[in-house]
Amino acid sequence: MNVVVKEATTTSRILIHCDLDAFFAAVEVLHHGFDDETPLIIGSDPKQGRGRGIVSTCNYAARVFGVRSAMPISEAWRRCPGHPYGPARFISGTRGLYSRASRKVMAILRDACSIFEQASIDEAYLDVTDEVEGDWDRALALTRDLQRSIQEQLALSASFGIGPTRILAKMGSEERKPGGIFRIMPDEIQDFFRGRSMREVPGIGPKRATQLAEWGLTTVDEASELGELALARISGERFASWLQRVAEGESSSEISPIRSRKSIGKEHTFETDQSDHESVLHQLEVLVNLVMNRAQDLGVSGRLGEVKIRYTGFETHTSGRSIPVAMDDEGVFLRLARQLFATNVDASASVRLVGFRLGQLEIPETKQTMLFDEDE
């Protein structure tokens, strides 16, 4: 047993996932000098509950009231009204602040390793295996130094996960939010997944979790212990094989510094520029459906989702986010696209064009990549 653990510890990659806590709201709090305890909601003008826009993002104080990104701004006002009717502050956001703050954070992270991948404006993966010479204690010390540097230099909070695969590192960063560090070593994977809900695994959505729960499988270890062949009879071979690899710590550990240029994309130009961002979001969802159908027809999966927004006057912005493992699941990229749109759309501008692109494409050996055939 000791020999197996030692071999796994030696040969495993050591990955760090950094996730900036409530990043957009945190930057706004610093910029405006707001109180951290005051609910801050960034998005369209709520018009005292009559607005038709959406929430871009919010801080943790607002999340206590049930406010979330991509929520209609009218619903956010109902849950947490602004002055003088309630405690919240509603602002449209300060464009440009976020990218400048992100560049400073990424510079700190990039200097710590030779293999670095910025997954989005507020997330990154680092492969520090060589830098720490495979020593997990040195990796933990390095992570603490990075967290301290971000806090001291930029006054921003970041959560970190350390693990041997992308998925485990990502799950680790969610474990002690905000401002936490959580390490999952190779010989701790079994304990980590024991009793852990299916919904905590990136990419497993409510429909799949419900399907498994109907068979009495509510946790990762229950499904894994059932065995791949038995699980395949319930959920299909592809999902069963993938989940088994995740549970055994054998999913992807690759960090890609360079984004692939191969992609599938769709765009839509409105006949008249749209100020109703709920309507724009609906059109974006249609584009995601078209792109993902095309990906499934071609037998490819993607790791990168990217949203393109062109405003009146042809000013164009794109924003993307990488997920831990390549997928062709529409539900996963619908959620991703909604979040990207909500957190990046200019609440005060009319939209001329919206688009969606699936990038970092991969062709699985089986050419059967539909891991999770579920609804939102």
Coordinates of C-alpha atoms in Angstrom, one line a residue, residues 19-241:
D19 CA -10.5 31.5 -8.5
L20 CA -10.8 35.2 -7.5
D21 CA -13.7 35.6 -5.1
A22 CA -16.7 37.7 -6.4
F23 CA -14.1 39.3 -8.6
F24 CA -16.1 42.0 -10.4
A25 CA -17.9 43.1 -7.2
A26 CA -14.6 43.1 -5.2
V27 CA -13.0 45.4 -7.8
E28 CA -16.0 47.8 -7.6
V29 CA -15.9 47.8 -3.8
L30 CA -12.2 48.8 -3.9
H31 CA -12.8 51.4 -6.6
H32 CA -15.8 53.1 -4.9
G33 CA -14.7 52.5 -1.3
F34 CA -18.0 50.6 -0.5
D35 CA -18.5 48.8 2.7
D36 CA -18.0 45.0 2.3
E37 CA -21.1 44.3 4.3
T38 CA -23.4 46.4 2.0
P39 CA -25.1 44.3 -0.7
L40 CA -23.7 45.4 -4.1
I41 CA -25.5 44.5 -7.3
I42 CA -24.0 45.2 -10.7
G43 CA -26.1 45.3 -13.8
S44 CA -28.8 47.2 -15.6
D45 CA -30.8 50.1 -14.0
P46 CA -33.4 48.4 -11.8
K47 CA -35.8 51.4 -12.1
Q48 CA -37.1 50.6 -8.6
G49 CA -38.1 47.1 -9.7
R50 CA -39.4 47.9 -13.1
G51 CA -36.2 47.4 -15.1
R52 CA -35.9 44.8 -17.8
G53 CA -32.1 44.1 -17.7
I54 CA -30.2 41.5 -15.9
V55 CA -27.7 41.2 -13.0
S56 CA -24.1 41.1 -14.1
T57 CA -22.8 40.0 -10.7
C58 CA -23.0 40.8 -7.1
N59 CA -21.0 40.5 -3.9
Y60 CA -21.4 37.9 -1.1
A61 CA -23.5 40.2 1.0
A62 CA -26.1 40.3 -1.9
R63 CA -25.9 36.6 -2.4
V64 CA -27.3 36.1 1.1
F65 CA -30.5 37.5 -0.3
G66 CA -30.5 35.0 -3.1
V67 CA -29.3 37.4 -5.8
R68 CA -27.3 35.7 -8.6
S69 CA -25.7 36.7 -11.9
A70 CA -28.0 36.5 -15.0
M71 CA -31.1 37.0 -12.8
P72 CA -33.6 39.6 -14.0
I73 CA -32.7 42.9 -12.4
S74 CA -36.4 43.3 -11.3
E75 CA -36.1 40.0 -9.3
A76 CA -32.9 41.2 -7.7
W77 CA -34.7 44.4 -6.6
R78 CA -37.6 42.4 -5.2
R79 CA -35.2 40.2 -3.2
C80 CA -32.9 43.0 -2.1
P81 CA -34.2 46.5 -2.8
G82 CA -31.9 49.5 -3.1
H83 CA -32.0 52.9 -1.2
P84 CA -34.3 54.2 0.2
Y85 CA -36.4 50.9 0.2
G86 CA -33.6 48.5 1.2
P87 CA -29.9 48.0 1.9
A88 CA -28.6 47.3 -1.6
R89 CA -26.5 49.5 -3.9
F90 CA -27.2 49.0 -7.6
I91 CA -24.5 50.2 -10.1
S92 CA -24.0 49.7 -13.8
G93 CA -20.3 48.7 -13.4
T94 CA -17.1 50.4 -14.4
R95 CA -15.8 49.0 -17.7
G96 CA -12.1 48.5 -18.0
L97 CA -11.5 48.1 -14.3
Y98 CA -11.8 44.4 -14.3
S99 CA -9.4 43.6 -17.1
R100 CA -6.7 45.9 -15.5
A101 CA -7.1 44.1 -12.2
S102 CA -7.1 40.7 -13.9
R103 CA -3.8 41.4 -15.7
K104 CA -2.2 42.3 -12.4
V105 CA -3.4 39.1 -10.7
M106 CA -2.4 36.9 -13.7
A107 CA 1.1 38.5 -13.7
I108 CA 1.6 37.3 -10.1
L109 CA 0.4 33.8 -10.9
R110 CA 2.3 33.5 -14.2
D111 CA 5.6 34.4 -12.6
A112 CA 5.2 31.4 -10.2
C113 CA 5.4 28.6 -12.9
S114 CA 6.4 27.8 -16.5
I115 CA 3.1 26.1 -17.3
F116 CA 0.2 28.5 -16.9
E117 CA -3.3 28.8 -18.3
Q118 CA -5.7 31.7 -17.9
A119 CA -9.1 30.0 -17.9
S120 CA -11.0 33.3 -17.8
I121 CA -10.7 36.9 -16.5
D122 CA -10.9 35.6 -12.9
E123 CA -9.6 32.0 -13.1
A124 CA -6.3 30.3 -13.8
Y125 CA -4.6 26.9 -13.7
L126 CA -0.9 26.5 -12.8
D127 CA 1.2 23.3 -13.2
V128 CA 3.9 23.7 -10.5
T129 CA 5.2 20.1 -10.5
D130 CA 8.6 21.1 -11.7
E131 CA 8.8 24.3 -9.6
V132 CA 8.2 22.3 -6.4
E133 CA 10.0 19.2 -7.6
G134 CA 6.9 17.1 -6.9
D135 CA 6.7 18.1 -3.3
W136 CA 3.1 18.7 -2.2
D137 CA 4.1 20.6 1.0
R138 CA 6.1 23.0 -1.1
A139 CA 3.1 23.4 -3.4
L140 CA 1.0 24.3 -0.4
A141 CA 3.6 26.9 0.7
L142 CA 3.8 28.3 -2.8
T143 CA 0.0 28.6 -2.9
R144 CA -0.1 30.5 0.4
D145 CA 2.5 32.9 -0.9
L146 CA 0.5 33.5 -4.0
Q147 CA -2.7 34.1 -2.0
R148 CA -0.8 36.5 0.3
S149 CA 0.7 38.4 -2.6
I150 CA -2.6 38.9 -4.3
Q151 CA -4.1 40.2 -1.1
E152 CA -1.2 42.5 -0.1
Q153 CA -0.5 43.9 -3.5
L154 CA -4.1 44.2 -4.9
A155 CA -6.4 43.8 -1.8
L156 CA -8.3 41.1 -3.6
S157 CA -9.4 37.7 -2.1
A158 CA -8.7 34.5 -4.0
S159 CA -9.5 30.9 -3.3
F160 CA -7.1 28.1 -4.3
G161 CA -7.4 24.4 -5.0
I162 CA -4.4 22.0 -5.3
G163 CA -4.8 18.6 -6.9
P164 CA -3.4 16.1 -9.4
T165 CA -6.1 16.8 -12.0
R166 CA -7.9 19.8 -13.4
I167 CA -11.2 18.7 -12.0
L168 CA -9.8 18.1 -8.5
A169 CA -8.0 21.4 -8.4
K170 CA -11.1 23.2 -9.5
M171 CA -13.2 21.4 -6.9
G172 CA -10.6 22.2 -4.3
S173 CA -10.9 26.0 -4.9
E174 CA -14.7 25.7 -4.3
E175 CA -14.2 23.9 -1.0
R176 CA -13.3 26.8 1.3
K177 CA -14.6 29.9 -0.5
P178 CA -14.0 32.8 0.0
G179 CA -10.3 33.1 0.7
G180 CA -9.5 29.5 1.3
I181 CA -7.0 26.9 0.2
F182 CA -7.8 23.2 -0.1
R183 CA -5.3 20.5 -1.1
I184 CA -6.2 17.1 -2.5
M185 CA -3.2 14.7 -2.7
P186 CA -3.3 11.5 -4.8
D187 CA -3.7 9.3 -1.8
E188 CA -6.6 11.4 -0.5
I189 CA -8.8 11.2 -3.6
Q190 CA -10.9 8.4 -2.3
D191 CA -11.6 10.1 1.0
F192 CA -12.4 13.4 -0.8
F193 CA -15.1 11.8 -2.9
R194 CA -16.6 9.8 0.0
G195 CA -20.1 11.2 0.6
R196 CA -19.6 14.0 -1.9
S197 CA -22.7 15.0 -3.9
M198 CA -22.7 14.4 -7.7
R199 CA -23.6 18.0 -8.2
E200 CA -20.3 19.2 -6.8
V201 CA -18.4 17.6 -9.8
P202 CA -18.0 20.2 -12.6
G203 CA -20.3 19.3 -15.5
I204 CA -22.8 17.1 -13.7
G205 CA -26.1 18.9 -13.7
P206 CA -29.5 18.5 -12.1
K207 CA -31.0 16.1 -14.6
R208 CA -28.1 13.6 -14.5
A209 CA -28.0 13.8 -10.7
T210 CA -31.7 13.2 -10.5
Q211 CA -31.4 10.2 -12.8
L212 CA -28.7 8.6 -10.6
A213 CA -30.6 9.5 -7.4
E214 CA -33.6 7.5 -8.7
W215 CA -31.3 4.4 -8.6
G216 CA -30.1 5.3 -5.1
L217 CA -26.8 6.9 -6.2
T218 CA -26.4 10.4 -4.7
T219 CA -22.7 10.5 -4.1
V220 CA -19.6 10.0 -6.2
D221 CA -18.3 7.1 -4.2
E222 CA -21.6 5.3 -4.4
A223 CA -21.5 5.4 -8.2
S224 CA -17.8 4.5 -8.3
E225 CA -18.2 1.5 -6.0
L226 CA -21.1 0.2 -8.2
G227 CA -18.5 -0.3 -10.9
E228 CA -18.2 1.0 -14.4
L229 CA -20.2 -1.8 -16.1
A230 CA -23.2 -1.6 -13.8
L231 CA -23.1 2.2 -13.9
A232 CA -23.1 2.1 -17.7
R233 CA -26.4 0.2 -17.7
I234 CA -27.9 3.1 -15.8
S235 CA -26.2 6.2 -17.4
G236 CA -24.4 5.0 -20.5
E237 CA -20.9 3.9 -21.2
R238 CA -19.4 7.3 -21.8
F239 CA -20.6 8.9 -18.6
A240 CA -19.7 5.8 -16.5
S241 CA -16.2 5.7 -17.9

